[in-house]
Amino acid sequence: MNIRKSAACFLSFLMLGPSLQALEPNTTSRVSGQVVELTEGREQAVAGANVYWAHTTTGVSTDAQGRFELPWPSDQADLVVSFVGYRSDTLHLTKASQQLKIELQADSQLDEVTVAARQAGTHLSRLNPVTTMEITSAELCKAACCSLAESFETNASVDVSYTDAATGAKQIQLLGLSGTYVQMLTENMPTSRGLAAAYGLDFVPGPWMESIQVSKGAASVTNGYESLTGQINVQYKTPATSDALFLNGFVSSSGRLESNANTGFKVGQKWNSAVLLHASTDARENDHNHDGFLDEPLTRRYIFMNRWETRPTPQLFTQFGLKVLDEERTGGQSAYSRNRAAGDQDAFGITIDTRNLEAFFKTGYTFPGDPESSVAIVANFSHHNQASQYGRVAYDATQNYLSTNLILASRFGDSDQHKYTTGLSFLYDDLDEELHGDLSRIQAPDGNRTEQVAGAYFQYTYSIPERLTLLAGLRGDYHNQYGSFVTPRLHLRFSPNEHWVLRASAGAGYRTPNALAENNPYLASSRHLYIQPDLEMEKGWNYGINLSRYLHLGLRELTLNAEYYHTRFDNQLVTDLDQSAREVHFYNLDGRSYSNVFQAEASMEVLRGLDVVAAWRINDVKVTTNNQLQRKALQGRYRGLFNLSYATPLPRWQIDFTTQFNGPGRIPSTAENPVDLQRPENFEAFQVFNAQITRYLRRWDFYLGVENIGNYTQANPIIAAESPFSEHFDASLIWGPLMGRKVYFGFRFSIDRPKQ
């Protein structure tokens, strides 16, 4: 759209990069390695082992390959490695080391007892004061993880569902609220904001991801003010740890074909680079309910990423990279052709063409002699262009986004108990929107806007090693449209002993409403669309408490987790489907809106190689729509999950089975429609079953799976599908699966990097 603005933003980003002097606190001298166990004479990685510096709260959990990396704290230090069922090991190090190999020994006082444990692919961080679930690559391989949208099928906390029955757009829900209140991050850099929210979950290929961190409640103030219900941070495969060659192929009975390739390599002595490639297509026209509309859009998607990193000195670390995406999406009636003008054919069609360019630069410097003090800067830029057609309405939009963050981390005096992080941030976001065609049913103000937000923050951390951590943050921001506002956040972690961890949090969050950009899939219905002019900034408060209990049952550990989160809005962009079956209204909250979510979860390796996860969540989410406080529409009142994962003693076979329990919910009234076009006022509870079996070879993995084994789908999801240009046509009332049983097959091939 406005190419001049886009070019100016990107040019300013490129000019900023070379002048940066820092990022990533404590990213100079590092200690890294792998934790293993010896089983039947063979080394096996230990995932989820705790690795931390003695007498501090600085630590990590090992990934699916048993690898870890920590900043080097001083001239000498004690590194502690622990895992349930094994003897803890302490290493006294006098210098940083890059390739430690630590072999844990079984902790058994009885003769002829063999101890072995397999950490689940998802685990709760024990040291982080923020409630954070770590989803490792091992967990992502339990299901058909083709994109970020499909990464949470075995996770009890995050829901992913379709926003409508025609466009294929998906939305995340966390703590009972939509994904717009979840801050999406890529390696702690904000992404998927505004225009990218509707379809952006499909833009992150699953095989590219190394891990996902899901943080609940108010987040750290260092990443901005927008997180209200939590953060989802994606960690891509890095240049230093990527395989020399990784290939992935996938095919499903629905007609989806996908391939991924990535490689990591050294350039000279101090540079590492990685290239990641993705190509996929949904080429089969599926219409299993015979309503004339495709169950899923046809897609063609290509994504390319190149990233670099270097450590020219022990104190300086730099990363930068580029990602390019090109996607075509075609939905609507099967008779529609994207090669003909929409006005020249009787069929209802949807075309969405997306071009996206992302770039990032970050660098960090740790002060010599004081590894707790560092200065860093992060900058990321995104240019997102969407050209779309919904029936007789065209929606074209371009968004340019630039975010920079200067970070200083240090401590008060020589005490490791008192640390702080402070910094300055700047956000630039320019959105241009245009509507064309038949606009008789649309009343929307000019959606073009340019945001400029300057902010400053300070965060203080007080810790008593392994017992107490207090994290208090405050940030102030000035918005060119909404003026000044303050964001306070507080986190507390208390662990009286190794068996109990209690966390509590409270904080505020703000968000700029993007009514049309984030909700343009509603254009794929005949509902009249009304957007209130001069929408105010959204503001809410989140309060949460989390209690974890670790029980040793023999030589195994049972993890119990219970949590409660309350979110309330002072102001909210309300999406109202209740005023009329033929209208959707977007306006500022006039009344109450809140969410109460309680979740309980248990996980354990009950037998050698057999992991069990069981979870149950209750959603009490209400919002004032049509002048009445009522339960949020199209959301289940509860959700449960039961997951079984069995791996043979030698890592040759793995079987995964997941059951998702979805509770009943409310459907907006359709009583004003003709009788044959009305829908019930509620939907019933339903279950979805998924299974996968994986065969592991030396370099190859082969997997075969079935999604939605019971073939459950929402009946007649589109109202008046036979008359898509009539006033009753509506594809927005979606609460259940749209695709039935799907069988898929895939493979993974990898060649390790040569050891240095």
PDB file of N, CA and C in Angstrom, residues 305-356:
ATOM      1  N   MET A 305      14.138 -18.453   5.839  1.00  0.00           N
ATOM      2  CA  MET A 305      14.803 -17.726   6.911  1.00  0.00           C
ATOM      3  C   MET A 305      16.301 -17.962   6.846  1.00  0.00           C
ATOM      4  N   ASN A 306      17.051 -16.886   7.068  1.00  0.00           N
ATOM      5  CA  ASN A 306      18.502 -16.982   7.202  1.00  0.00           C
ATOM      6  C   ASN A 306      18.902 -16.182   8.442  1.00  0.00           C
ATOM      7  N   ARG A 307      19.662 -16.793   9.335  1.00  0.00           N
ATOM      8  CA  ARG A 307      20.072 -16.107  10.553  1.00  0.00           C
ATOM      9  C   ARG A 307      21.554 -16.342  10.820  1.00  0.00           C
ATOM     10  N   TRP A 308      22.163 -15.355  11.483  1.00  0.00           N
ATOM     11  CA  TRP A 308      23.597 -15.363  11.745  1.00  0.00           C
ATOM     12  C   TRP A 308      23.851 -15.024  13.203  1.00  0.00           C
ATOM     13  N   GLU A 309      24.949 -15.548  13.734  1.00  0.00           N
ATOM     14  CA  GLU A 309      25.374 -15.153  15.071  1.00  0.00           C
ATOM     15  C   GLU A 309      26.894 -15.224  15.159  1.00  0.00           C
ATOM     16  N   THR A 310      27.454 -14.377  16.008  1.00  0.00           N
ATOM     17  CA  THR A 310      28.897 -14.342  16.197  1.00  0.00           C
ATOM     18  C   THR A 310      29.218 -13.910  17.620  1.00  0.00           C
ATOM     19  N   ARG A 311      30.382 -14.323  18.084  1.00  0.00           N
ATOM     20  CA  ARG A 311      30.913 -13.910  19.375  1.00  0.00           C
ATOM     21  C   ARG A 311      32.362 -13.472  19.138  1.00  0.00           C
ATOM     22  N   PRO A 312      32.553 -12.235  18.647  1.00  0.00           N
ATOM     23  CA  PRO A 312      33.907 -11.796  18.292  1.00  0.00           C
ATOM     24  C   PRO A 312      34.841 -11.679  19.481  1.00  0.00           C
ATOM     25  N   THR A 313      34.298 -11.378  20.678  1.00  0.00           N
ATOM     26  CA  THR A 313      35.095 -11.327  21.897  1.00  0.00           C
ATOM     27  C   THR A 313      34.329 -12.064  22.982  1.00  0.00           C
ATOM     28  N   PRO A 314      34.997 -12.438  24.089  1.00  0.00           N
ATOM     29  CA  PRO A 314      34.271 -13.119  25.166  1.00  0.00           C
ATOM     30  C   PRO A 314      33.122 -12.298  25.750  1.00  0.00           C
ATOM     31  N   GLN A 315      33.149 -10.978  25.581  1.00  0.00           N
ATOM     32  CA  GLN A 315      32.111 -10.130  26.166  1.00  0.00           C
ATOM     33  C   GLN A 315      31.004  -9.736  25.185  1.00  0.00           C
ATOM     34  N   LEU A 316      31.201  -9.921  23.891  1.00  0.00           N
ATOM     35  CA  LEU A 316      30.268  -9.396  22.895  1.00  0.00           C
ATOM     36  C   LEU A 316      29.611 -10.527  22.113  1.00  0.00           C
ATOM     37  N   PHE A 317      28.299 -10.412  21.964  1.00  0.00           N
ATOM     38  CA  PHE A 317      27.519 -11.428  21.256  1.00  0.00           C
ATOM     39  C   PHE A 317      26.540 -10.721  20.331  1.00  0.00           C
ATOM     40  N   THR A 318      26.403 -11.198  19.078  1.00  0.00           N
ATOM     41  CA  THR A 318      25.536 -10.543  18.099  1.00  0.00           C
ATOM     42  C   THR A 318      24.761 -11.580  17.302  1.00  0.00           C
ATOM     43  N   GLN A 319      23.490 -11.282  17.054  1.00  0.00           N
ATOM     44  CA  GLN A 319      22.639 -12.092  16.179  1.00  0.00           C
ATOM     45  C   GLN A 319      21.862 -11.172  15.252  1.00  0.00           C
ATOM     46  N   PHE A 320      21.590 -11.644  14.036  1.00  0.00           N
ATOM     47  CA  PHE A 320      20.681 -10.948  13.138  1.00  0.00           C
ATOM     48  C   PHE A 320      20.145 -11.952  12.128  1.00  0.00           C
ATOM     49  N   GLY A 321      19.024 -11.611  11.505  1.00  0.00           N
ATOM     50  CA  GLY A 321      18.435 -12.543  10.555  1.00  0.00           C
ATOM     51  C   GLY A 321      17.295 -11.934   9.768  1.00  0.00           C
ATOM     52  N   LEU A 322      16.803 -12.701   8.786  1.00  0.00           N
ATOM     53  CA  LEU A 322      15.760 -12.262   7.872  1.00  0.00           C
ATOM     54  C   LEU A 322      14.824 -13.430   7.598  1.00  0.00           C
ATOM     55  N   LYS A 323      13.523 -13.141   7.558  1.00  0.00           N
ATOM     56  CA  LYS A 323      12.505 -14.150   7.258  1.00  0.00           C
ATOM     57  C   LYS A 323      11.549 -13.587   6.214  1.00  0.00           C
ATOM     58  N   VAL A 324      11.239 -14.383   5.189  1.00  0.00           N
ATOM     59  CA  VAL A 324      10.353 -13.961   4.100  1.00  0.00           C
ATOM     60  C   VAL A 324       9.259 -15.005   3.925  1.00  0.00           C
ATOM     61  N   LEU A 325       8.012 -14.552   3.791  1.00  0.00           N
ATOM     62  CA  LEU A 325       6.873 -15.461   3.621  1.00  0.00           C
ATOM     63  C   LEU A 325       6.028 -15.027   2.435  1.00  0.00           C
ATOM     64  N   ASP A 326       5.523 -16.017   1.700  1.00  0.00           N
ATOM     65  CA  ASP A 326       4.590 -15.786   0.603  1.00  0.00           C
ATOM     66  C   ASP A 326       3.504 -16.853   0.696  1.00  0.00           C
ATOM     67  N   GLU A 327       2.243 -16.412   0.819  1.00  0.00           N
ATOM     68  CA  GLU A 327       1.140 -17.374   0.953  1.00  0.00           C
ATOM     69  C   GLU A 327      -0.046 -16.954   0.101  1.00  0.00           C
ATOM     70  N   GLU A 328      -0.687 -17.950  -0.537  1.00  0.00           N
ATOM     71  CA  GLU A 328      -1.962 -17.772  -1.216  1.00  0.00           C
ATOM     72  C   GLU A 328      -2.976 -18.707  -0.586  1.00  0.00           C
ATOM     73  N   ARG A 329      -4.147 -18.168  -0.263  1.00  0.00           N
ATOM     74  CA  ARG A 329      -5.198 -18.945   0.401  1.00  0.00           C
ATOM     75  C   ARG A 329      -6.489 -18.748  -0.379  1.00  0.00           C
ATOM     76  N   THR A 330      -7.156 -19.853  -0.730  1.00  0.00           N
ATOM     77  CA  THR A 330      -8.388 -19.788  -1.513  1.00  0.00           C
ATOM     78  C   THR A 330      -9.458 -20.626  -0.828  1.00  0.00           C
ATOM     79  N   GLY A 331     -10.548 -19.983  -0.441  1.00  0.00           N
ATOM     80  CA  GLY A 331     -11.641 -20.686   0.225  1.00  0.00           C
ATOM     81  C   GLY A 331     -12.977 -20.334  -0.389  1.00  0.00           C
ATOM     82  N   GLY A 332     -14.032 -20.729   0.303  1.00  0.00           N
ATOM     83  CA  GLY A 332     -15.377 -20.457  -0.187  1.00  0.00           C
ATOM     84  C   GLY A 332     -15.976 -21.666  -0.878  1.00  0.00           C
ATOM     85  N   GLN A 333     -16.845 -21.421  -1.834  1.00  0.00           N
ATOM     86  CA  GLN A 333     -17.501 -22.508  -2.543  1.00  0.00           C
ATOM     87  C   GLN A 333     -16.516 -23.196  -3.493  1.00  0.00           C
ATOM     88  N   SER A 334     -16.678 -24.501  -3.614  1.00  0.00           N
ATOM     89  CA  SER A 334     -15.758 -25.274  -4.452  1.00  0.00           C
ATOM     90  C   SER A 334     -15.837 -24.857  -5.918  1.00  0.00           C
ATOM     91  N   ALA A 335     -16.947 -24.253  -6.338  1.00  0.00           N
ATOM     92  CA  ALA A 335     -17.094 -23.828  -7.731  1.00  0.00           C
ATOM     93  C   ALA A 335     -16.355 -22.524  -8.011  1.00  0.00           C
ATOM     94  N   TYR A 336     -15.826 -21.869  -6.996  1.00  0.00           N
ATOM     95  CA  TYR A 336     -15.172 -20.573  -7.182  1.00  0.00           C
ATOM     96  C   TYR A 336     -13.771 -20.760  -7.763  1.00  0.00           C
ATOM     97  N   SER A 337     -13.362 -19.833  -8.635  1.00  0.00           N
ATOM     98  CA  SER A 337     -12.031 -19.847  -9.223  1.00  0.00           C
ATOM     99  C   SER A 337     -11.343 -18.517  -8.932  1.00  0.00           C
ATOM    100  N   ARG A 338     -10.144 -18.582  -8.363  1.00  0.00           N
ATOM    101  CA  ARG A 338      -9.412 -17.345  -8.083  1.00  0.00           C
ATOM    102  C   ARG A 338      -8.859 -16.714  -9.367  1.00  0.00           C
ATOM    103  N   ASN A 339      -8.908 -17.435 -10.474  1.00  0.00           N
ATOM    104  CA  ASN A 339      -8.386 -16.913 -11.736  1.00  0.00           C
ATOM    105  C   ASN A 339      -9.395 -16.066 -12.497  1.00  0.00           C
ATOM    106  N   ARG A 340     -10.599 -15.915 -11.957  1.00  0.00           N
ATOM    107  CA  ARG A 340     -11.627 -15.072 -12.560  1.00  0.00           C
ATOM    108  C   ARG A 340     -12.034 -13.990 -11.580  1.00  0.00           C
ATOM    109  N   ALA A 341     -12.450 -12.855 -12.070  1.00  0.00           N
ATOM    110  CA  ALA A 341     -12.894 -11.765 -11.204  1.00  0.00           C
ATOM    111  C   ALA A 341     -14.106 -12.208 -10.392  1.00  0.00           C
ATOM    112  N   ALA A 342     -14.159 -11.765  -9.122  1.00  0.00           N
ATOM    113  CA  ALA A 342     -15.244 -12.184  -8.234  1.00  0.00           C
ATOM    114  C   ALA A 342     -16.604 -11.787  -8.781  1.00  0.00           C
ATOM    115  N   GLY A 343     -16.700 -10.624  -9.433  1.00  0.00           N
ATOM    116  CA  GLY A 343     -17.979 -10.166  -9.954  1.00  0.00           C
ATOM    117  C   GLY A 343     -18.433 -10.874 -11.207  1.00  0.00           C
ATOM    118  N   ASP A 344     -17.544 -11.667 -11.817  1.00  0.00           N
ATOM    119  CA  ASP A 344     -17.886 -12.367 -13.056  1.00  0.00           C
ATOM    120  C   ASP A 344     -18.346 -13.798 -12.816  1.00  0.00           C
ATOM    121  N   GLN A 345     -18.537 -14.204 -11.563  1.00  0.00           N
ATOM    122  CA  GLN A 345     -18.976 -15.573 -11.283  1.00  0.00           C
ATOM    123  C   GLN A 345     -19.995 -15.560 -10.158  1.00  0.00           C
ATOM    124  N   ASP A 346     -20.866 -16.566 -10.169  1.00  0.00           N
ATOM    125  CA  ASP A 346     -21.945 -16.646  -9.191  1.00  0.00           C
ATOM    126  C   ASP A 346     -21.491 -17.252  -7.868  1.00  0.00           C
ATOM    127  N   ALA A 347     -20.373 -17.960  -7.865  1.00  0.00           N
ATOM    128  CA  ALA A 347     -19.910 -18.627  -6.654  1.00  0.00           C
ATOM    129  C   ALA A 347     -19.300 -17.623  -5.674  1.00  0.00           C
ATOM    130  N   PHE A 348     -19.444 -17.932  -4.376  1.00  0.00           N
ATOM    131  CA  PHE A 348     -18.856 -17.110  -3.313  1.00  0.00           C
ATOM    132  C   PHE A 348     -17.428 -17.591  -3.071  1.00  0.00           C
ATOM    133  N   GLY A 349     -16.467 -16.681  -3.177  1.00  0.00           N
ATOM    134  CA  GLY A 349     -15.071 -17.068  -3.015  1.00  0.00           C
ATOM    135  C   GLY A 349     -14.331 -16.191  -2.027  1.00  0.00           C
ATOM    136  N   ILE A 350     -13.255 -16.752  -1.508  1.00  0.00           N
ATOM    137  CA  ILE A 350     -12.378 -16.046  -0.574  1.00  0.00           C
ATOM    138  C   ILE A 350     -10.946 -16.225  -1.060  1.00  0.00           C
ATOM    139  N   THR A 351     -10.242 -15.125  -1.284  1.00  0.00           N
ATOM    140  CA  THR A 351      -8.822 -15.192  -1.616  1.00  0.00           C
ATOM    141  C   THR A 351      -8.066 -14.281  -0.663  1.00  0.00           C
ATOM    142  N   ILE A 352      -6.992 -14.807  -0.098  1.00  0.00           N
ATOM    143  CA  ILE A 352      -6.171 -14.046   0.847  1.00  0.00           C
ATOM    144  C   ILE A 352      -4.718 -14.261   0.451  1.00  0.00           C
ATOM    145  N   ASP A 353      -4.085 -13.226  -0.041  1.00  0.00           N
ATOM    146  CA  ASP A 353      -2.691 -13.289  -0.459  1.00  0.00           C
ATOM    147  C   ASP A 353      -1.856 -12.481   0.530  1.00  0.00           C
ATOM    148  N   THR A 354      -0.866 -13.127   1.122  1.00  0.00           N
ATOM    149  CA  THR A 354      -0.072 -12.504   2.179  1.00  0.00           C
ATOM    150  C   THR A 354       1.392 -12.500   1.804  1.00  0.00           C
ATOM    151  N   ARG A 355       2.039 -11.353   1.975  1.00  0.00           N
ATOM    152  CA  ARG A 355       3.486 -11.219   1.827  1.00  0.00           C
ATOM    153  C   ARG A 355       4.017 -10.629   3.126  1.00  0.00           C
ATOM    154  N   ASN A 356       5.026 -11.273   3.688  1.00  0.00           N
ATOM    155  CA  ASN A 356       5.541 -10.826   4.979  1.00  0.00           C
ATOM    156  C   ASN A 356       7.059 -10.840   4.968  1.00  0.00           C
TER     157      ASN A 356
END
